[in-house]
Amino acid sequence: MLVIVCFYFLPLCNTVIAIEIGHFFFIKIFSKFLDCFSVAEKMVTRTVDLRSDTVTKPTEAMRAAMATAEVDDDVLGYDPTAFRLETEMAKRMGKEAALFVPSGTMGNLISVLTHCDIRGSEVILGDNCHIFIYENGGISTIGGVHPRTVKNNSDGTMDLDLIEAAIRDPSGEIVYPTTRLICLENTHANSGGKCLSAEYTDQVGELAKKHDLKLHIDGARIFNSSVALGVPVDRLVRAADSVSVCLSKGIGAPVGSVIVGSKSFIAKARRLRKTLGGGMRQVGVIAAAALVALQENVGKLESDHKKARLLADGLNEMKGLRVDPVETNIVYVEIEEGLHISAGKIVKNLEERGILVMDASPSRFNSSFNNIQSTDSIFVNCCSMLLREGKVKMATSGRKI
């Protein structure tokens, strides 16, 4: 049996946990980490929520911006704070226009349905991508769009020849769906936060143009990719006709995503947003927090990536553990067969000790870190402590993360 542990690192979110696995599973190191902040005495009542990198809390600057936000009716197109956010995001992404939406799922749904505005259209996308797996089949159930999957490689890419082979021959339209769109995901979460290069995206874009198709990028963590690759974010999405960008993951806003594209695309998307119930009237209250996140937290992502690599390097020194190469803020740890530990058992034991994580399958769970601030030196010291104790325990009572 293979158990995969997923760690997310976020701005201002530098919690570290250790998991001990022997004949039984339990937690003992977490309180030592909290000692660094002189809050260990709160462990009895404190709940540490590591279920996802979406469970951040607004900063004081965000709350202040929300309290003083200038607002109007955004459904009528007059909310000034939402307009500022959309203008800023369009500029950063190098696109003509943008639209604020309640969630990444709605952003992707609107984008797909805007491009595939005829029922029975087909979209080519990865078999391990977020749109296909985690968005409730909305493109099919709501839009009548047929997904045609291509195998995702371990780095999140799809082979170009397989993408091209999946494009339907227009001469067979009497029996086939009509291919209209290709979707990519950057970073690719299920591949461990892997980055898609600008060159690869350009190649997919050229392939789309060759066959008169559109290209959409699910850019939920596109800023992580930009920082990790050292490539401006507008360059990463230059080939795309549309991009959805999540504001409530790595950069820590409480709510929302933004879609970017051409003016005509956004005009159609705005109507679909209303159809789907995404018009939010005085939306400037939450757009204000998103503006703060965009302005203050993008620059902090490199620190998160550094911490993720530091932890991965230490874990890779332990027998019985395999860690995928780390590119951004996600660390996948594979526990080798023979330990007979299920994700459900891990989740239950963590919850009993006030630590919440999420199991994705019987052999996989993930965790995300947030709301505990620390300096790099504290983080390094804590990682060293965890790894030292882990090596000792591995020699005496099993394996430990």
mmCIF file of N, CA and C in Angstrom, residues 4 191-192 194 312 316 322-327 330-334:
data_model
loop_
_atom_site.group_PDB
_atom_site.id
_atom_site.type_symbol
_atom_site.label_atom_id
_atom_site.label_comp_id
_atom_site.label_asym_id
_atom_site.label_seq_id
_atom_site.Cartn_x
_atom_site.Cartn_y
_atom_site.Cartn_z
ATOM 1 N N ILE A 4 0.317 8.667 0.360
ATOM 2 C CA ILE A 4 0.929 9.902 -0.112
ATOM 3 C C ILE A 4 0.509 11.041 0.809
ATOM 4 N N SER A 191 -0.141 16.822 -9.587
ATOM 5 C CA SER A 191 1.219 16.392 -9.910
ATOM 6 C C SER A 191 2.224 16.960 -8.918
ATOM 7 N N GLY A 192 1.739 17.524 -7.821
ATOM 8 C CA GLY A 192 2.623 18.036 -6.781
ATOM 9 C C GLY A 192 3.033 19.474 -6.977
ATOM 10 N N LYS A 194 3.523 21.093 -9.883
ATOM 11 C CA LYS A 194 4.499 21.242 -10.963
ATOM 12 C C LYS A 194 4.132 22.431 -11.858
ATOM 13 N N ALA A 312 11.416 18.889 2.187
ATOM 14 C CA ALA A 312 11.549 17.742 1.288
ATOM 15 C C ALA A 312 12.950 17.154 1.329
ATOM 16 N N ASN A 316 13.758 13.278 2.435
ATOM 17 C CA ASN A 316 14.380 12.365 1.477
ATOM 18 C C ASN A 316 15.552 11.602 2.067
ATOM 19 N N ARG A 322 9.710 8.482 0.245
ATOM 20 C CA ARG A 322 10.083 9.022 -1.055
ATOM 21 C C ARG A 322 9.346 10.336 -1.243
ATOM 22 N N VAL A 323 10.063 11.372 -1.611
ATOM 23 C CA VAL A 323 9.469 12.693 -1.804
ATOM 24 C C VAL A 323 9.656 13.114 -3.243
ATOM 25 N N ASP A 324 8.555 13.474 -3.902
ATOM 26 C CA ASP A 324 8.639 13.968 -5.271
ATOM 27 C C ASP A 324 9.464 15.249 -5.314
ATOM 28 N N PRO A 325 10.142 15.504 -6.424
ATOM 29 C CA PRO A 325 10.848 16.784 -6.564
ATOM 30 C C PRO A 325 9.896 17.953 -6.335
ATOM 31 N N VAL A 326 10.325 18.906 -5.529
ATOM 32 C CA VAL A 326 9.470 20.031 -5.152
ATOM 33 C C VAL A 326 9.785 21.241 -6.023
ATOM 34 N N GLU A 327 8.763 21.815 -6.629
ATOM 35 C CA GLU A 327 8.943 23.002 -7.451
ATOM 36 C C GLU A 327 8.304 24.239 -6.838
ATOM 37 N N ILE A 330 4.115 22.728 -2.622
ATOM 38 C CA ILE A 330 3.483 21.445 -2.304
ATOM 39 C C ILE A 330 4.550 20.366 -2.201
ATOM 40 N N VAL A 331 4.451 19.555 -1.143
ATOM 41 C CA VAL A 331 5.375 18.440 -0.939
ATOM 42 C C VAL A 331 4.564 17.150 -0.840
ATOM 43 N N TYR A 332 4.798 16.235 -1.742
ATOM 44 C CA TYR A 332 4.179 14.908 -1.675
ATOM 45 C C TYR A 332 5.186 13.919 -1.101
ATOM 46 N N VAL A 333 4.757 13.236 -0.044
ATOM 47 C CA VAL A 333 5.608 12.229 0.591
ATOM 48 C C VAL A 333 4.943 10.873 0.416
ATOM 49 N N GLU A 334 5.676 9.935 -0.165
ATOM 50 C CA GLU A 334 5.171 8.584 -0.362
ATOM 51 C C GLU A 334 5.768 7.661 0.703
#
